[in-house]
Coordinates of C-alpha atoms and ligand atoms in Angstrom, one line a residue:
X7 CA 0.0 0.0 0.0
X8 CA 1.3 3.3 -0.7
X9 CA 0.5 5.6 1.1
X10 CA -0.1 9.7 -0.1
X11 CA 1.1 11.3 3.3
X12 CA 0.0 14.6 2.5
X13 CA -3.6 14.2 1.6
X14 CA -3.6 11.9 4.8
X15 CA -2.9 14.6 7.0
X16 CA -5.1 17.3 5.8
X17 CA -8.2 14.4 5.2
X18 CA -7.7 12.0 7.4
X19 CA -6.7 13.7 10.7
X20 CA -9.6 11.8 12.2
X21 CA -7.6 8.7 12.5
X22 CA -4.8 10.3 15.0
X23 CA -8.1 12.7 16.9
X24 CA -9.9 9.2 17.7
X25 CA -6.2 7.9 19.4
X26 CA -7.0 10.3 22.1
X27 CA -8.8 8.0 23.9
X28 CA -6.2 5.5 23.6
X29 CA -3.8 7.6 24.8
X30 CA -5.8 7.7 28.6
X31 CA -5.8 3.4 27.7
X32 CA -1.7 3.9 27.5
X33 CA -1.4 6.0 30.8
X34 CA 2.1 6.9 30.0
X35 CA 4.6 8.1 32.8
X36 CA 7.5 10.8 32.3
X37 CA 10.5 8.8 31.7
X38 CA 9.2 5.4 30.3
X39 CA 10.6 4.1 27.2
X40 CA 7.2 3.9 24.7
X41 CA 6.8 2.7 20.7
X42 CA 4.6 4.0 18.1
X43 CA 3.8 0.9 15.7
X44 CA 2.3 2.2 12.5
X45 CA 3.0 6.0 13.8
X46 CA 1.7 7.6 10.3
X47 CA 2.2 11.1 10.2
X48 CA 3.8 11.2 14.0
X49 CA 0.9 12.8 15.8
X50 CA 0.5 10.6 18.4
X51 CA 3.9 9.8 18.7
X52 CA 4.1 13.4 19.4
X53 CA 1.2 13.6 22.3
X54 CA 2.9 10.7 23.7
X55 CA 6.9 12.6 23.8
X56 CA 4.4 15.7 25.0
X57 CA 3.5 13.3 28.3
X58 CA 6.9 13.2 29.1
X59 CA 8.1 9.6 27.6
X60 CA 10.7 8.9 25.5
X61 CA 9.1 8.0 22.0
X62 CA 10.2 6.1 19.2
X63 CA 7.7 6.4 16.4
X64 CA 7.7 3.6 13.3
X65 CA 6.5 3.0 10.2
X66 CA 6.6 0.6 7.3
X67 CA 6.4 3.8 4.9
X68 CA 8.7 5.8 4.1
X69 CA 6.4 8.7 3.0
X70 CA 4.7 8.6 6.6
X71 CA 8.1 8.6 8.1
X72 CA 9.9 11.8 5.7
X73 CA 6.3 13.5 6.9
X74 CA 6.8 12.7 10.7
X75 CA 10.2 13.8 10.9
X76 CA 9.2 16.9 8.5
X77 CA 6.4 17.5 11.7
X78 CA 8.1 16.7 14.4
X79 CA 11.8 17.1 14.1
X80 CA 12.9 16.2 17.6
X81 CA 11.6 12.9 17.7
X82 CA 13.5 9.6 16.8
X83 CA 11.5 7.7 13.5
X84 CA 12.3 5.0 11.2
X85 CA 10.9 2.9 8.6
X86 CA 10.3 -0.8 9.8
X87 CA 8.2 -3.7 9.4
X88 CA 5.8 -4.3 11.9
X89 CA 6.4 -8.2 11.8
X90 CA 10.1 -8.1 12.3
X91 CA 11.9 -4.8 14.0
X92 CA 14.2 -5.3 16.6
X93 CA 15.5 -2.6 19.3
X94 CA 18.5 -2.9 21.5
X95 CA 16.6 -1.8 24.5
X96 CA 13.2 -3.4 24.8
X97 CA 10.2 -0.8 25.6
X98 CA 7.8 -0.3 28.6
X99 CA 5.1 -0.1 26.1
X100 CA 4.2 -0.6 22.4
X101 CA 1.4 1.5 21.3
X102 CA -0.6 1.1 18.1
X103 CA -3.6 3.0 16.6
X104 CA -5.4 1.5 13.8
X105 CA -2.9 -0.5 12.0
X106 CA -2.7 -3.1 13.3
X107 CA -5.7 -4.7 10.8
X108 CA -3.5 -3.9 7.9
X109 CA -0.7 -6.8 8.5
X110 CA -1.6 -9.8 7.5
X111 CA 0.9 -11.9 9.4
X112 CA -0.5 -11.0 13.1
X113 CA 1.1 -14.1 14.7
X114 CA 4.9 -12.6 13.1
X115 CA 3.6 -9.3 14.9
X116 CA 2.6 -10.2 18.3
X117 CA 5.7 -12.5 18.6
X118 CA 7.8 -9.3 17.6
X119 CA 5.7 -6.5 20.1
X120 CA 6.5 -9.4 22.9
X121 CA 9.8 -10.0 22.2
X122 CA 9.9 -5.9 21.5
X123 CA 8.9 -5.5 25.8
X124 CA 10.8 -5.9 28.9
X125 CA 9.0 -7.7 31.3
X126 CA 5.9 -6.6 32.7
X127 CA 6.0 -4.6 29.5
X128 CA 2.2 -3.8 28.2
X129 CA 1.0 -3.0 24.2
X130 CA -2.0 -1.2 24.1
X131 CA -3.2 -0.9 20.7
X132 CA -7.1 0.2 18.7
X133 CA -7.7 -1.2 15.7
X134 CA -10.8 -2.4 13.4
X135 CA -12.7 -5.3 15.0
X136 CA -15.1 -8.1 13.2
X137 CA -17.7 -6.2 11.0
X138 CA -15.6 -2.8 11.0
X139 CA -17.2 -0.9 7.5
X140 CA -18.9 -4.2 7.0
X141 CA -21.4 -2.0 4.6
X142 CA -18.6 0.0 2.9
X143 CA -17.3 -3.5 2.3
X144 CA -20.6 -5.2 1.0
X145 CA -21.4 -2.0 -1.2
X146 CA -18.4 -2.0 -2.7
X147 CA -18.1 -5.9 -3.3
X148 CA -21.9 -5.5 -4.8
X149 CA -20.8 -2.9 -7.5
X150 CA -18.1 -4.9 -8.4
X151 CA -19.6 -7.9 -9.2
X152 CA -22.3 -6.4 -10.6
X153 CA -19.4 -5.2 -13.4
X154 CA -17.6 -8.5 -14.2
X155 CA -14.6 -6.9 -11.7
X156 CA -14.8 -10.7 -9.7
X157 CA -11.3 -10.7 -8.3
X158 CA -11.2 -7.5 -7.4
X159 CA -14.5 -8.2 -5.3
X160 CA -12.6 -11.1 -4.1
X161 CA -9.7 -9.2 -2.2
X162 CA -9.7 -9.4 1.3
X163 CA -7.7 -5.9 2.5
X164 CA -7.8 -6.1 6.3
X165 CA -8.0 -8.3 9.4
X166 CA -11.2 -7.2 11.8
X167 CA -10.5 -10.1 14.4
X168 CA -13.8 -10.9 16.6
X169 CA -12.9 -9.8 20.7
X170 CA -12.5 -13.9 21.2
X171 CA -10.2 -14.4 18.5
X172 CA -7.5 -11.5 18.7
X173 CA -7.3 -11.7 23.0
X174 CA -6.9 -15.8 22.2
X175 CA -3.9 -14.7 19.8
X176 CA -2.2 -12.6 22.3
X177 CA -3.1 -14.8 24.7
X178 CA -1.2 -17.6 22.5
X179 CA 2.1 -15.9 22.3
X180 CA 2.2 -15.0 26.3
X181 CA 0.6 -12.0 26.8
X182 CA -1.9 -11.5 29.6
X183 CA -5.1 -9.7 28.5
X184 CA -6.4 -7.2 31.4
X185 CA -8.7 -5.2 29.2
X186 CA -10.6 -5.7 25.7
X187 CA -13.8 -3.5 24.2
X188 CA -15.4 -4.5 21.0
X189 CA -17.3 -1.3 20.2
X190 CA -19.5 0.6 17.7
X191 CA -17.6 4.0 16.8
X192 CA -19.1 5.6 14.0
X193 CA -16.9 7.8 12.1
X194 CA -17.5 10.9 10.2
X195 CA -16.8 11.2 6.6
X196 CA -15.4 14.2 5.1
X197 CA -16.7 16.4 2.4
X198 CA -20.0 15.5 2.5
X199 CA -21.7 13.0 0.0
X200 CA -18.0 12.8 -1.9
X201 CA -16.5 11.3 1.4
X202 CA -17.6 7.4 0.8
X203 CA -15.6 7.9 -2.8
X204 CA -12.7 10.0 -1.2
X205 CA -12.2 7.2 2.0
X206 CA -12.2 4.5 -0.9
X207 CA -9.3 6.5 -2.8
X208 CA -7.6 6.9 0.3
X209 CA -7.8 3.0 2.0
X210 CA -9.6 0.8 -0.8
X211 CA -8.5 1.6 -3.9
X212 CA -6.8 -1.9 -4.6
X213 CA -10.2 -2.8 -4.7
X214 CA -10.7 -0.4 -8.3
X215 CA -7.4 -1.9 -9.5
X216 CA -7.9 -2.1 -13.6
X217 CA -11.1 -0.8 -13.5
X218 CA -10.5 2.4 -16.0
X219 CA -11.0 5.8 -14.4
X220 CA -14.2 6.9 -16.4
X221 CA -16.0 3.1 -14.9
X222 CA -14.6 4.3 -11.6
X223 CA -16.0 6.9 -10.9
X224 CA -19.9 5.6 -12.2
X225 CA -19.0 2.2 -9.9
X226 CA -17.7 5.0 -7.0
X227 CA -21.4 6.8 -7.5
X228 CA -23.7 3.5 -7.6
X229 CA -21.4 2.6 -3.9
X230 CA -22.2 6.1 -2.7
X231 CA -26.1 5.8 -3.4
X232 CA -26.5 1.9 -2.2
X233 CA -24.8 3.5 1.4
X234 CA -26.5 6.9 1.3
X235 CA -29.3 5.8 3.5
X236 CA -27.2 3.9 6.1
X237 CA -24.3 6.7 6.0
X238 CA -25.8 10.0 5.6
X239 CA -27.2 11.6 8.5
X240 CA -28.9 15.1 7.9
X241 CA -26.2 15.7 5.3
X242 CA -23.2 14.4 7.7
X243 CA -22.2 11.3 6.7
X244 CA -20.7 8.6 8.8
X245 CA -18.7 5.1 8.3
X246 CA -20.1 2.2 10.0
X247 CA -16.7 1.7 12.5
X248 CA -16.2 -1.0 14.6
X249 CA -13.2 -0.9 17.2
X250 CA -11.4 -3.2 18.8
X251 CA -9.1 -2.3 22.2
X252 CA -7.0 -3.8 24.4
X253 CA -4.3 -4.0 26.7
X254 CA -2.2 -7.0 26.8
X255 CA 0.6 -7.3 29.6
X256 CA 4.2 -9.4 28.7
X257 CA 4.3 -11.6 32.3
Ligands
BEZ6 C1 -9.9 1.5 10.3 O1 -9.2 2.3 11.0 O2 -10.7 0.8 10.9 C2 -9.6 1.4 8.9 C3 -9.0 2.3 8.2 C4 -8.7 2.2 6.9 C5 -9.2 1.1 6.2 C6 -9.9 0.1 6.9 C7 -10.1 0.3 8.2

């Protein structure tokens, strides 16, 4: 996936404003040693540093990464795979806001957050649970079977784990769950009743792969109207989110 960095941080900036809350989940204390996995554009990374901790933020793209360090100058960022880093010193905590159902090997990834902790260590992480934009999804796949586009319909993009099935993971690989919510949060779309097309371009648009642009944007419309009356709310339209959270301790 690559990523437009840019266009993230002037569209998107709802990703990083619904970490807030995870932030509180984190509960970091001046002096602990914290990671950003999947950091993005830094801005978390930076409320964390702003708590008093001392941050690493990564990324597996490099665009994210020139951005972060173009925002946030003073803190320490580097592109790495979320399946395989490694650091010298291990962390207090490993904190993650929705990325986490974007890698496909999550057994790779919780063995490298554990390894990744000292003891008593915790990762605290959000990320889209079973049935998150299940309708974005089924409008999408509907339109594109309805136009011969069968693979693409095909395509599985991202892991949303039921509650049972991601705490059993972590559970799996040694981690101690203490807390886990499996939540409705809907989301606002931007820019009105453009936003279902514009969040495609921005997370879904291996899903229009080879489907030529002037097709695209009449199979963008027909997914717009099937989800206008689930989505749009007195003009402000909203994505059917579903979140899963969690802290997970390293005994
Ligand atoms: C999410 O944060 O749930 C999400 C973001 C982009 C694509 C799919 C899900």
């Amino acid at each position: 996936m690559k990523w437009n960095a840019e266009l993230y941080d002037q569209k998107h900036a709802f990703v990083y404003q619904y970490g807030e809350s995870l932030l509180e989940l984190l509960d970091a204390k001046p002096g602990e040693n914290i990671l950003d996995l999947g950091c993005g554009t830094g801005h978390l990374t930076q409320r964390i540093q702003s708590l008093g901790a001392i941050v690493t933020g990564i990324d597996s793209s490099a665009e994210m990464i020139q951005q972060a360090e173009e925002n946030f100058p003073e803190i320490k960022f580097s592109v790495a795979n979320a399946t395989n880093f490694y650091f010298e010193e291990p962390f207090d905590a490993i904190f993650s806001n929705a990325v986490l159902h974007w890698i496909k090997d999550q057994d790779s990834l919780i063995k490298t957050v554990y390894n990744n902790l000292k003891p008593g260590g915790r990762f605290v992480a959000e990320m889209g649970g079973r049935g998150n934009v299940g309708k974005m999804i089924a409008a999408t796949q509907q339109v594109l079977l309805k136009y011969g586009y069968v693979d693409q319909a095909a395509i599985v993009m991202w892991y949303f784990p039921s509650l049972g099935e991601y705490t059993k993971r972590l559970e799996d690989q040694g981690f101690r769950v203490t807390f886990a919510t499996h939540y409705d949060r809907k989301t606002p779309l931007q820019d009105g009743d453009k936003g279902v097309a514009k969040w495609i371009a921005m997370f879904g648009d291996e899903y229009m792969k080879g489907v030529p642009e002037a097709e695209k944007q009449q199979l963008l419309k027909e997914i717009t109207d099937l989800l206008e009356p689930q989505y749009n709310e007195n003009g402000q339209w909203y994505a059917d989110y579903k979140r899963l959270k969690f802290i997970a301790i390293k005994e």
